[in-house]
mmCIF file of C-alpha atoms in Angstrom:
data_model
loop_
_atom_site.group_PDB
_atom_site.id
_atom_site.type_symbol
_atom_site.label_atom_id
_atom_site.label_comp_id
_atom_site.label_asym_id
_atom_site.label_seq_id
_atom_site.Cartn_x
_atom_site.Cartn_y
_atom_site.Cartn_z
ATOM 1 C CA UNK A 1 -12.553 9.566 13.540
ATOM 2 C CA UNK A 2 -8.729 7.624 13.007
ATOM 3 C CA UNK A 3 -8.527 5.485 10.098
ATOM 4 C CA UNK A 4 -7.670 2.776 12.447
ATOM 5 C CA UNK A 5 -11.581 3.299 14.053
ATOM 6 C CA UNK A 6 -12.670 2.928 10.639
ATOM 7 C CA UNK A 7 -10.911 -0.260 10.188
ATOM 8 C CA UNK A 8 -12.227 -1.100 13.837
ATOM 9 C CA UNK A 9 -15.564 0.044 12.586
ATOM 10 C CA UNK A 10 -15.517 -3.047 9.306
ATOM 11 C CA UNK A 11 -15.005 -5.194 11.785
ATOM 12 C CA UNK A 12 -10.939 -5.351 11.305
ATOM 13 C CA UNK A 13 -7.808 -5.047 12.819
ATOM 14 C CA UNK A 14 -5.470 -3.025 11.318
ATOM 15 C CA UNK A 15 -1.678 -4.310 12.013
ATOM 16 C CA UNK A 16 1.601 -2.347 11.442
ATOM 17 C CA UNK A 17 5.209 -3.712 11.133
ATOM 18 C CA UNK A 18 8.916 -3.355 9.880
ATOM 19 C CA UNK A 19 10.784 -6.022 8.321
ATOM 20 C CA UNK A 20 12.162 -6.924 11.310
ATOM 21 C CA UNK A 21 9.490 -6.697 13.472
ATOM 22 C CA UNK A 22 7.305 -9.420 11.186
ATOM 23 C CA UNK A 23 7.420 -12.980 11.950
ATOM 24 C CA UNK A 24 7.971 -15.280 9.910
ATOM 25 C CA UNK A 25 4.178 -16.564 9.367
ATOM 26 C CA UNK A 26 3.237 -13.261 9.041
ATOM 27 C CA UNK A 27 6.260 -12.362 6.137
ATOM 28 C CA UNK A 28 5.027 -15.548 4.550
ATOM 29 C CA UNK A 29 1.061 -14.349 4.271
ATOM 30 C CA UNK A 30 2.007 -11.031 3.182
ATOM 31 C CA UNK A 31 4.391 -12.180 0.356
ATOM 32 C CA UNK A 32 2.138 -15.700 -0.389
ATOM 33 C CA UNK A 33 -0.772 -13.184 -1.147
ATOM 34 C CA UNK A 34 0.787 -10.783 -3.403
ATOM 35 C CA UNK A 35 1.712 -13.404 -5.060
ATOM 36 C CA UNK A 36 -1.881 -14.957 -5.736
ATOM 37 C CA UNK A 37 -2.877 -11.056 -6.677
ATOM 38 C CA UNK A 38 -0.100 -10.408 -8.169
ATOM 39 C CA UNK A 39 1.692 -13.237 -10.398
ATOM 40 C CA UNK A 40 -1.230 -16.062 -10.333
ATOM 41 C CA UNK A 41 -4.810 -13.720 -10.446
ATOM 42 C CA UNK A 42 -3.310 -10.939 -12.661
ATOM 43 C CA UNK A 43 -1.024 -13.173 -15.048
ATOM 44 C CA UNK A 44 2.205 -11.250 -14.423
ATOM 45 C CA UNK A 45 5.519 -12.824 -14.354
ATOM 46 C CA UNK A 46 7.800 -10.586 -12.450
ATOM 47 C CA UNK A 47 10.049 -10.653 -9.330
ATOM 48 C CA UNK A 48 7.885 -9.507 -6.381
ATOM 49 C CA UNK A 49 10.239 -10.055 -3.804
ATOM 50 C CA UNK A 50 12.335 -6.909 -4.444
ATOM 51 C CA UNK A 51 14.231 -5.644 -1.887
ATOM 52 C CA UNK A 52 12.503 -2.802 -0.882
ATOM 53 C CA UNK A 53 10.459 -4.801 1.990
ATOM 54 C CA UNK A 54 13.237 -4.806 3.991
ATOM 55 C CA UNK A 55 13.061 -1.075 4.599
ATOM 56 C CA UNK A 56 8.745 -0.675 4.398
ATOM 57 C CA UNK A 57 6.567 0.101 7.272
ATOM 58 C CA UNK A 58 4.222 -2.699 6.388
ATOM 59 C CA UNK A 59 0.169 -2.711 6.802
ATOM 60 C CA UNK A 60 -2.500 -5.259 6.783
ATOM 61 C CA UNK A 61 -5.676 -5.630 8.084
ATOM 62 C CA UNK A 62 -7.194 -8.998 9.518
ATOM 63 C CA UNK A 63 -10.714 -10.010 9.880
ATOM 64 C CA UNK A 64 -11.754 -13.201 12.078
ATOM 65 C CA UNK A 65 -7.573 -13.990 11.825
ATOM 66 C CA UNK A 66 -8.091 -13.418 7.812
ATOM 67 C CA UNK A 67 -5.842 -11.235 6.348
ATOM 68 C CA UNK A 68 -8.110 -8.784 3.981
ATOM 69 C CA UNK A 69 -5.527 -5.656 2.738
ATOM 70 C CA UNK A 70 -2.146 -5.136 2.836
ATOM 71 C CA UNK A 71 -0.109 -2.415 1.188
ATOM 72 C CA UNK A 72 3.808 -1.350 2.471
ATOM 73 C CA UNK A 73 5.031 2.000 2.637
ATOM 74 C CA UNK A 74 8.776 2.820 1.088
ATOM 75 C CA UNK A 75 10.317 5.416 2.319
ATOM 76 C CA UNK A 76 11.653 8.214 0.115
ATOM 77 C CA UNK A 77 14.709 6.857 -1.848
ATOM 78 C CA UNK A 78 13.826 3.289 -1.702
ATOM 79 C CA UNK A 79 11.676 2.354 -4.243
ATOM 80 C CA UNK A 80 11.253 5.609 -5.856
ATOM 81 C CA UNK A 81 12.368 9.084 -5.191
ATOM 82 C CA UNK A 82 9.374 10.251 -2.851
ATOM 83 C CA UNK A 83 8.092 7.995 -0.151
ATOM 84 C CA UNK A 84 5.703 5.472 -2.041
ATOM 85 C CA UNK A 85 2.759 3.079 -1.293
ATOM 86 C CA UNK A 86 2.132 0.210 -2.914
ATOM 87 C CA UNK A 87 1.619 -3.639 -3.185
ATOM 88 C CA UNK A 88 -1.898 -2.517 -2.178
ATOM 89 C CA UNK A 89 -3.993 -5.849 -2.480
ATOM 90 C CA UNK A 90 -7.819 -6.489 -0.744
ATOM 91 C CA UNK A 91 -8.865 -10.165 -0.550
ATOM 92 C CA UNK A 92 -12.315 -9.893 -0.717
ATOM 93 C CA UNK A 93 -13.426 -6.365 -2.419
ATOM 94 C CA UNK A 94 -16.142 -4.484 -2.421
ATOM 95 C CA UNK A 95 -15.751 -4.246 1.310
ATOM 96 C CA UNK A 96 -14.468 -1.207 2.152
ATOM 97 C CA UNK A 97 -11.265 -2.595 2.842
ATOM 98 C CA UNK A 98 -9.094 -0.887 0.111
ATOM 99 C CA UNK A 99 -10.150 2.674 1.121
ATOM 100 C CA UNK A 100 -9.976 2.567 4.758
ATOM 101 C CA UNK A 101 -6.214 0.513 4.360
ATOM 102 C CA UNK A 102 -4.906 3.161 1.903
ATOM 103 C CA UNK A 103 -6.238 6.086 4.135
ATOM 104 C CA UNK A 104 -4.767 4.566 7.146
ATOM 105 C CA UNK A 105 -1.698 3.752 5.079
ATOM 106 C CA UNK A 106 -1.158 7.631 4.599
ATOM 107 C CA UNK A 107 -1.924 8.423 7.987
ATOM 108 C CA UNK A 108 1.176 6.347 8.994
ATOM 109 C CA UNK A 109 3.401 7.716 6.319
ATOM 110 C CA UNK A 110 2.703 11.255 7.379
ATOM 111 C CA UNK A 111 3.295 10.074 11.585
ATOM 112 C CA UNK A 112 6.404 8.411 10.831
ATOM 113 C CA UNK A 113 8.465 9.315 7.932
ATOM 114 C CA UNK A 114 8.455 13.014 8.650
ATOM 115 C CA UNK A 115 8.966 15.823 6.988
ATOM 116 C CA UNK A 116 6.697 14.363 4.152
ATOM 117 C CA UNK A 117 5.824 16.214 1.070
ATOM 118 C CA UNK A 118 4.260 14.123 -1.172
ATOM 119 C CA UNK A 119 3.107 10.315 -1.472
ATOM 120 C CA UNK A 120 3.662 9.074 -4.919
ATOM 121 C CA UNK A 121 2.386 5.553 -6.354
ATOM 122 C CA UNK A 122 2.477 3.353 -9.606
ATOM 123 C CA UNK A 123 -0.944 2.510 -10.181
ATOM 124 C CA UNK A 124 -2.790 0.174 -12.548
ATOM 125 C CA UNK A 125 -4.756 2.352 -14.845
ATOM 126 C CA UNK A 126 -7.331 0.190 -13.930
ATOM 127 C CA UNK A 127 -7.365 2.044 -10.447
ATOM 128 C CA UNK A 128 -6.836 5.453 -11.292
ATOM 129 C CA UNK A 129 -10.509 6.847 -9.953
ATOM 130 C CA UNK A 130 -9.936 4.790 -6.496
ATOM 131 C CA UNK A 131 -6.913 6.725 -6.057
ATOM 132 C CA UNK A 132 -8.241 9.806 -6.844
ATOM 133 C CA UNK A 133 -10.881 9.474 -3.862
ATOM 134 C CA UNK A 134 -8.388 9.715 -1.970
ATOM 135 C CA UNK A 135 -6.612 13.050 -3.558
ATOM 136 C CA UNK A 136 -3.792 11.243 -5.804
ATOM 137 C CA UNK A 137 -3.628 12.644 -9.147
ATOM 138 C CA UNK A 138 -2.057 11.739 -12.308
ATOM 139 C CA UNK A 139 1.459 13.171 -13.000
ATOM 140 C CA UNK A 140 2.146 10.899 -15.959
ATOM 141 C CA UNK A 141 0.638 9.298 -19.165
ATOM 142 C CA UNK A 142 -0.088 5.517 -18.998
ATOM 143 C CA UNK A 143 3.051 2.953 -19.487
ATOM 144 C CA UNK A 144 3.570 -0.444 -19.651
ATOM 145 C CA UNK A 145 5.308 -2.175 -15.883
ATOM 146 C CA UNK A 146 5.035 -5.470 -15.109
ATOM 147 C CA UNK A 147 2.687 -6.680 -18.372
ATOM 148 C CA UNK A 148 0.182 -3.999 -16.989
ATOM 149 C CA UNK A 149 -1.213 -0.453 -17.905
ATOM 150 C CA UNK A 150 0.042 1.895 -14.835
ATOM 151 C CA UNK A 151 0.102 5.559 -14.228
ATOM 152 C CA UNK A 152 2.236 7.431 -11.815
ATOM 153 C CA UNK A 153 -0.045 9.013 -9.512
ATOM 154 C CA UNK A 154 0.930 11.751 -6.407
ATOM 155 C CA UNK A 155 -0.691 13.068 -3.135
ATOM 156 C CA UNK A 156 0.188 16.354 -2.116
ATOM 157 C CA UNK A 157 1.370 16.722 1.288
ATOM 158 C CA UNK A 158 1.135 19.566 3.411
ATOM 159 C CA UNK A 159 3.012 20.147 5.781
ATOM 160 C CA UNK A 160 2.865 22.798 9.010
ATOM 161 C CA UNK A 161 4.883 25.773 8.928
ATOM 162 C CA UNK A 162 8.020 25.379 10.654
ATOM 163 C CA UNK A 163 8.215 27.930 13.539
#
């Protein structure tokens, strides 16, 4: 089974853009509800809008028209040195949501930004053992970004054996 027929499976539909492939309603969604996540629920002042949407593969899923998850995928050299995945929000939790996003989220980062080695994220502390369901591990100590506890965390790629 895809992670797109587990999305299908919760009842979702799982959407994938560029930049310029969004329109604007749907640019406006993704960035309105990071920023309710983000800024407003979490209590963090920092610039969100950061340049590095312009060159993300972005993912969200909808339910009845609702938009539940989103995350974006950088490409390596964009936001950090390895391709990344982050901005990874779920509207209503508990769901099922976050899991079946993120594991679609790497599927798409290993069909389309090729030869990929590694995934690497900046995650809250707070969500360390979510990550690690899905094979991330810790490759640093806890630090302070954005008013918030994070640890850099990294998936393992591998990758077949060119022939």
């Amino acid at each position: 089974m895809t992670a797109e027929d587990n999305i299908h499976q919760l009842g979702c539909q799982l959407h994938i853009k560029t930049f310029d492939q969004l329109t604007v309603n749907e640019l406006y969604t993704l960035l309105r509800i990071r920023s309710e996540v983000f800024i407003v629920e979490q209590n963090c002042v920092y610039q969100d809008v950061d340049d590095n949407d312009q060159t993300a593969i972005h993912l969200w899923m909808t339910r009845d028209g609702k938009t539940v998850a989103m995350c974006r995928i950088c490409p390596q050299g964009t936001k950090i040195k390895e391709t990344s995945i982050g901005r990874v929000i779920t509207t209503e939790r508990g769901k099922g949501y976050g899991l079946a996003l993120m594991t679609a989220a790497i599927e798409v980062a290993k069909e389309r930004l090729s030869p990929l080695y590694c995934i690497d994220i900046e995650s809250q502390a707070t969500k360390q053992h979510f990550y690690e369901k899905l094979g991330f591990r810790a490759t640093s100590e806890p630090f302070m970004m954005e008013g918030l506890l994070h640890l850099n965390m990294r998936l393992n790629i591998s990758t077949p054996a060119q022939t």
